[in-house]
Tab-separated table of N, CA, C and O in Angstrom:
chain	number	residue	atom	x	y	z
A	1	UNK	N	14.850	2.135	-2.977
A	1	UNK	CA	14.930	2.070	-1.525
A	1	UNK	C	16.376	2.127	-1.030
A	1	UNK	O	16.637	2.682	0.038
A	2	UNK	N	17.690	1.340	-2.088
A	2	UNK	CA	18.868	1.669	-1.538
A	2	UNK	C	19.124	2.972	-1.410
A	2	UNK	O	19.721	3.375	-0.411
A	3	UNK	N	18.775	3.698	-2.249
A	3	UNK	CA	19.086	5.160	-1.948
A	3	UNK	C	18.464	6.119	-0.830
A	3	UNK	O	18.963	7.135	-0.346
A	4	UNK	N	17.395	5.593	-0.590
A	4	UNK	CA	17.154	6.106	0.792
A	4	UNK	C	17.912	5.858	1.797
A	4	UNK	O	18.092	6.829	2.531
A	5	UNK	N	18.464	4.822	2.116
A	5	UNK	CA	19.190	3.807	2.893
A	5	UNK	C	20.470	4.830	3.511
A	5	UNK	O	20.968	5.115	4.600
A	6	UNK	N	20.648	5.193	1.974
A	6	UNK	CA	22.589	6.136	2.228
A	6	UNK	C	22.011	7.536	2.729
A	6	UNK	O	22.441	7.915	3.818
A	7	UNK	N	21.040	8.396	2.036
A	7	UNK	CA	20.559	9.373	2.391
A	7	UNK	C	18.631	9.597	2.443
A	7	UNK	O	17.748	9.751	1.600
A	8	UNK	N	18.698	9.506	3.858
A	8	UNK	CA	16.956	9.407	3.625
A	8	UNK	C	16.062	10.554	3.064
A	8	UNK	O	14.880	10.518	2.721
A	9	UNK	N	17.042	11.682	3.066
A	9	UNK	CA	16.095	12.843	3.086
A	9	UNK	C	16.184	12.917	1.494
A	9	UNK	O	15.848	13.997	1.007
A	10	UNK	N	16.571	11.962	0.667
A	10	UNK	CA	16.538	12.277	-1.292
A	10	UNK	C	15.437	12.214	-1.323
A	10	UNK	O	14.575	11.398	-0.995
A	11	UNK	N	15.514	13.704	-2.004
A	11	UNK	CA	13.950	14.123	-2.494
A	11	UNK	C	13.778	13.310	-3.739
A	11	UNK	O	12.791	12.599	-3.552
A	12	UNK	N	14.126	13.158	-4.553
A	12	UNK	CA	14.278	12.444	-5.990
A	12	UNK	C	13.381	10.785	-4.915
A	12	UNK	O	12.250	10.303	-4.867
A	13	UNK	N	14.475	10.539	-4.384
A	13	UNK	CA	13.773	8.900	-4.375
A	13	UNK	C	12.562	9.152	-3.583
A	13	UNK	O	11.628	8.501	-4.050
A	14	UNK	N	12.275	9.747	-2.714
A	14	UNK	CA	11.072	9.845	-2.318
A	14	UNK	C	9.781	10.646	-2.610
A	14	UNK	O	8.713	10.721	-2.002
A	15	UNK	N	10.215	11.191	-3.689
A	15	UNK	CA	9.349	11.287	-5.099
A	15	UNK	C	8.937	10.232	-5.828
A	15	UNK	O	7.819	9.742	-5.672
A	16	UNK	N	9.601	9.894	-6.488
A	16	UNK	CA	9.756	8.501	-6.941
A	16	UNK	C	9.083	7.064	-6.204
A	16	UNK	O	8.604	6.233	-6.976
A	17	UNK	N	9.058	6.845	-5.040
A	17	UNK	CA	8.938	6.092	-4.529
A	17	UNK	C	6.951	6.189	-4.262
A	17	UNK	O	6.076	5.346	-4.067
A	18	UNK	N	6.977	7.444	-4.375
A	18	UNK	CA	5.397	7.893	-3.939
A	18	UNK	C	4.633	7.603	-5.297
A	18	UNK	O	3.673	6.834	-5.330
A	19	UNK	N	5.209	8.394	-6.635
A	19	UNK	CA	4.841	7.822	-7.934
A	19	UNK	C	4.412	6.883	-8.073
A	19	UNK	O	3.234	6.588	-8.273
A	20	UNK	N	5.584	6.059	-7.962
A	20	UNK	CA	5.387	3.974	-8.173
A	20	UNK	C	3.787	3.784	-6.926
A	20	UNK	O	2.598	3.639	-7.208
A	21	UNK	N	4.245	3.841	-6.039
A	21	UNK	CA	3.113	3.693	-5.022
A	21	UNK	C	1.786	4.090	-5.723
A	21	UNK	O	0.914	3.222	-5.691
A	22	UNK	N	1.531	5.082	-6.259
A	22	UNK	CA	0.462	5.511	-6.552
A	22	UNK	C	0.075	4.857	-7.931
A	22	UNK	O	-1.061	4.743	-8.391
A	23	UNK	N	1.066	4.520	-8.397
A	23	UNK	CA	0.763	3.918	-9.986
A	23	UNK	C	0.485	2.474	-9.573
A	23	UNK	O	-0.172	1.943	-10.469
A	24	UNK	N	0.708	1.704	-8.653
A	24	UNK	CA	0.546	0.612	-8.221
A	24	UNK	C	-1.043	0.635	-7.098
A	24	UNK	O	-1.621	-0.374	-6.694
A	25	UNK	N	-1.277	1.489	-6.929
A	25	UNK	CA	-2.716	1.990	-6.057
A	25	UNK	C	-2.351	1.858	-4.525
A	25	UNK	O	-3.140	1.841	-3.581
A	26	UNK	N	-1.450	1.799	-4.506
A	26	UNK	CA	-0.907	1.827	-2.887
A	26	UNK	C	-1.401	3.586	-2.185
A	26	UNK	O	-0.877	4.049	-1.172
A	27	UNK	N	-2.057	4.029	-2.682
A	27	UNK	CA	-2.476	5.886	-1.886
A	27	UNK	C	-1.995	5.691	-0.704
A	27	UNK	O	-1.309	6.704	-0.568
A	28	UNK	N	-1.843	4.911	0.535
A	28	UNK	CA	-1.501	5.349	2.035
A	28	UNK	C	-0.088	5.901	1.841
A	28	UNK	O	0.349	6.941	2.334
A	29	UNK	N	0.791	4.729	0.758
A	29	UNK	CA	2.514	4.864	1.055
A	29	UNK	C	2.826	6.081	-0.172
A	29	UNK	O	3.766	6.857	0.004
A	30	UNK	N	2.110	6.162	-1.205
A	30	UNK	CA	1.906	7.249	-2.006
A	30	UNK	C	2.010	8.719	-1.369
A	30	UNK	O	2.865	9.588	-1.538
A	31	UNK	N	0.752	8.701	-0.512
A	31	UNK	CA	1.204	10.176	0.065
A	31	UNK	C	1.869	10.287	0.966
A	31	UNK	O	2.056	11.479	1.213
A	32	UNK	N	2.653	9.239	2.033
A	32	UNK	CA	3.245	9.096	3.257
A	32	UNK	C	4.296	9.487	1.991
A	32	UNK	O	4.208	10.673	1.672
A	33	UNK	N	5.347	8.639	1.158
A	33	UNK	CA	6.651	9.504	0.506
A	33	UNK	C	6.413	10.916	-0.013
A	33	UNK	O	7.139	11.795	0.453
A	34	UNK	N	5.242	11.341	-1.161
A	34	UNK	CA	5.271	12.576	-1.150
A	34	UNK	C	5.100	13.772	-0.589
A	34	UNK	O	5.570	14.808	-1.059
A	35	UNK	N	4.234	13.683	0.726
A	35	UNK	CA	4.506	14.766	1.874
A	35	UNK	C	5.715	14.606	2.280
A	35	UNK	O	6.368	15.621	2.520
A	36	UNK	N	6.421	13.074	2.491
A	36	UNK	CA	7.775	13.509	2.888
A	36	UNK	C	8.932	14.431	2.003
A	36	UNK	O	9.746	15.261	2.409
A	37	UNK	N	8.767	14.136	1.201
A	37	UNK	CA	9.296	15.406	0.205
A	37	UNK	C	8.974	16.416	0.558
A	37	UNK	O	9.604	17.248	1.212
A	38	UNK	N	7.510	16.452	-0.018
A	38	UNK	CA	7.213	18.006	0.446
A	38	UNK	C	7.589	19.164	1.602
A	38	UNK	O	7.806	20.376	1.603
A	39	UNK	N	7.541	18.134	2.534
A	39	UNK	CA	8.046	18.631	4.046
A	39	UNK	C	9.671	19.047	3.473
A	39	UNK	O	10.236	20.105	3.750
A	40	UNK	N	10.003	18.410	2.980
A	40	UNK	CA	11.795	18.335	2.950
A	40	UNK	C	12.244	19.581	1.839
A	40	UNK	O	13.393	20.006	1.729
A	41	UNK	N	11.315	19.955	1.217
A	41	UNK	CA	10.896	20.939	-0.200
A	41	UNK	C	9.972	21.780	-0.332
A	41	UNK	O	10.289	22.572	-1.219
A	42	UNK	N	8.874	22.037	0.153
A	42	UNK	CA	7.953	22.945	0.048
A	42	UNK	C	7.815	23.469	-1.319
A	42	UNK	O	6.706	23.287	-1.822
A	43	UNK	N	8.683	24.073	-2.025
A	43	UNK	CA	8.626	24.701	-3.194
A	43	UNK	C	9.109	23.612	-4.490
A	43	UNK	O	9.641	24.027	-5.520
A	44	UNK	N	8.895	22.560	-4.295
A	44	UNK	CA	9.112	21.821	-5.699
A	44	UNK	C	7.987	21.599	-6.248
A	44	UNK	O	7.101	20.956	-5.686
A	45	UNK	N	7.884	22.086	-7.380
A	45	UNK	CA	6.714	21.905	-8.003
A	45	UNK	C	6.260	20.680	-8.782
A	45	UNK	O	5.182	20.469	-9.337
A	46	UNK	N	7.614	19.745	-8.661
A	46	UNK	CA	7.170	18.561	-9.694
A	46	UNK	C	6.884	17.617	-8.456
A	46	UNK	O	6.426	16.547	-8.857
A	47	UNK	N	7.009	17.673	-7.071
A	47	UNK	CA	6.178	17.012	-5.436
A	47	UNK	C	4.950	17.491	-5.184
A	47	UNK	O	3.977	16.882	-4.739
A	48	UNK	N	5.068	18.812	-5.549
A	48	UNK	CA	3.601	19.239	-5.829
A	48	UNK	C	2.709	18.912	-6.814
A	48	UNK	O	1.550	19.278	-6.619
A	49	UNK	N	2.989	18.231	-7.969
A	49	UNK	CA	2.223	18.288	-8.574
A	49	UNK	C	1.597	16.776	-7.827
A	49	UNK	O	0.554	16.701	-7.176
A	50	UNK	N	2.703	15.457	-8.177
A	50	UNK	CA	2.374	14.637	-7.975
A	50	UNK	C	1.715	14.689	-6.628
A	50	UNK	O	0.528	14.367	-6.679
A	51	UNK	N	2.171	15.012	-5.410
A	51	UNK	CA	1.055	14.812	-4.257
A	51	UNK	C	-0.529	15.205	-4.620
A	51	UNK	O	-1.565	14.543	-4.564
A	52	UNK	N	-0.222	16.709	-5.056
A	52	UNK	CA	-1.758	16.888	-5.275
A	52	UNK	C	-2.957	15.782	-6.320
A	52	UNK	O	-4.142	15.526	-6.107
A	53	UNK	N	-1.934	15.275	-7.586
A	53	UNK	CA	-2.749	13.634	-8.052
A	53	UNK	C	-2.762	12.973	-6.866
A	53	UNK	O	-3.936	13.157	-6.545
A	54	UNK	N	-2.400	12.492	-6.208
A	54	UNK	CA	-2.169	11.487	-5.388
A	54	UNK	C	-3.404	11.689	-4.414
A	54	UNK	O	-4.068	10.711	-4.073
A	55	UNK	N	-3.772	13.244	-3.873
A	55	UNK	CA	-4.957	13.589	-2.952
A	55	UNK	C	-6.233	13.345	-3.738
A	55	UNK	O	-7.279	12.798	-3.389
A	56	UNK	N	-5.786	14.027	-5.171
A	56	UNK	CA	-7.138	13.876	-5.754
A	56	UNK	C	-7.877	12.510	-5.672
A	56	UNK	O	-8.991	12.355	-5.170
A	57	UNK	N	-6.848	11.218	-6.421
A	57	UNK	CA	-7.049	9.932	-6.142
A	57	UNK	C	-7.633	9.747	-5.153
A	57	UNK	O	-8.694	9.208	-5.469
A	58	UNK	N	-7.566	9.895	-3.958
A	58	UNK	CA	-8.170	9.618	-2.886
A	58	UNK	C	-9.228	9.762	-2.410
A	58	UNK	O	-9.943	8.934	-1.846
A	59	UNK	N	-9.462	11.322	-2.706
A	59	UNK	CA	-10.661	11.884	-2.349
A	59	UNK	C	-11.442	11.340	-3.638
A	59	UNK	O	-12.591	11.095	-3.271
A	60	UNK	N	-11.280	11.041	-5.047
A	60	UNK	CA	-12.230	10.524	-5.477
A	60	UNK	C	-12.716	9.344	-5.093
A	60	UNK	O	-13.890	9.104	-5.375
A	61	UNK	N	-11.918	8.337	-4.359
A	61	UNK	CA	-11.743	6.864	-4.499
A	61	UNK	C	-12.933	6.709	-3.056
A	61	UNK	O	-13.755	5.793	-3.033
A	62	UNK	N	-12.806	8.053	-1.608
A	62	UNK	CA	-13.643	8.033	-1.009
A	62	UNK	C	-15.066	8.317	-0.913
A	62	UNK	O	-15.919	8.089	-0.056
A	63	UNK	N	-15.064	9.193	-2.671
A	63	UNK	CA	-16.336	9.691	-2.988
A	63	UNK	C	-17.389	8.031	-3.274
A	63	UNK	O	-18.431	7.561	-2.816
A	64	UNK	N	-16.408	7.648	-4.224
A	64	UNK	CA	-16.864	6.692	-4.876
A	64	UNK	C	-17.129	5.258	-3.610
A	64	UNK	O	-17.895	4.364	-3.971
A	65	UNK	N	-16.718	5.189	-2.734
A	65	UNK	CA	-16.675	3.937	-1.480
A	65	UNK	C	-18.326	4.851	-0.918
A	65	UNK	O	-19.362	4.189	-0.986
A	66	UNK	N	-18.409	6.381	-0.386
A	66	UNK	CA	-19.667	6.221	-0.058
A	66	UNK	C	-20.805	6.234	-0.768
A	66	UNK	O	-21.910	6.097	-0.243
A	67	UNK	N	-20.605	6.409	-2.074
A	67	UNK	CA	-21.710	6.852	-2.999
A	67	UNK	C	-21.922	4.539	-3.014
A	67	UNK	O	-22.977	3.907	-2.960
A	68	UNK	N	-20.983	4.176	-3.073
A	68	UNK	CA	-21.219	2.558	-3.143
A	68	UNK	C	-22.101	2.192	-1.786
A	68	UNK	O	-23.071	1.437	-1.856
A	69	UNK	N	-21.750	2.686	-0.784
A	69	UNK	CA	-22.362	2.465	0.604
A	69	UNK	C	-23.755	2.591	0.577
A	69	UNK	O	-24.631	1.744	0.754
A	70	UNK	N	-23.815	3.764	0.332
A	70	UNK	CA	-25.188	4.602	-0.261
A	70	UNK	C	-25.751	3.552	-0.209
A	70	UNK	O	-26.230	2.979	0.770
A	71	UNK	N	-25.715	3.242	-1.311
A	71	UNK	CA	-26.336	2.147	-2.495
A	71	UNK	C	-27.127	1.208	-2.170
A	71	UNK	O	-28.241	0.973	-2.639
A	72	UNK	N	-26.222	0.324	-0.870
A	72	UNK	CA	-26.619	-0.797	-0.334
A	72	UNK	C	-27.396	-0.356	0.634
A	72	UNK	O	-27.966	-1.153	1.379
């Protein structure tokens, strides 16, 4: 986070920052840093990769909340 601090637009830390998020199950702040990259990069493929895990996560995690809904 200090390094955002000096320069907000580091793609590195806000890569990084989306990673941890996502490895910690945080998905909202996960994809809020890696679109911010993305926006800031378009063509990096290692923001791309990770955002696109990061969507997948999600969309499975919403599959799985209505298939639970279902249920009940």
């Amino acid at each position: 986070l200090q390094s955002l601090e000096h320069n907000p637009v580091y793609i590195k830390s806000l890569m990084r920052l989306g990673v941890a998020y996502r490895r910690l199950t945080n998905l909202k702040l996960s994809s809020f840093y890696l679109k911010k990259a993305k926006q800031l990069d378009p063509v990096d493929a290692a923001v791309e990769k990770e955002l696109s895990r990061t969507l997948k996560t999600i969309d499975k995690r919403r599959v799985e909340y209505k298939q639970k809904m279902i249920r009940k």
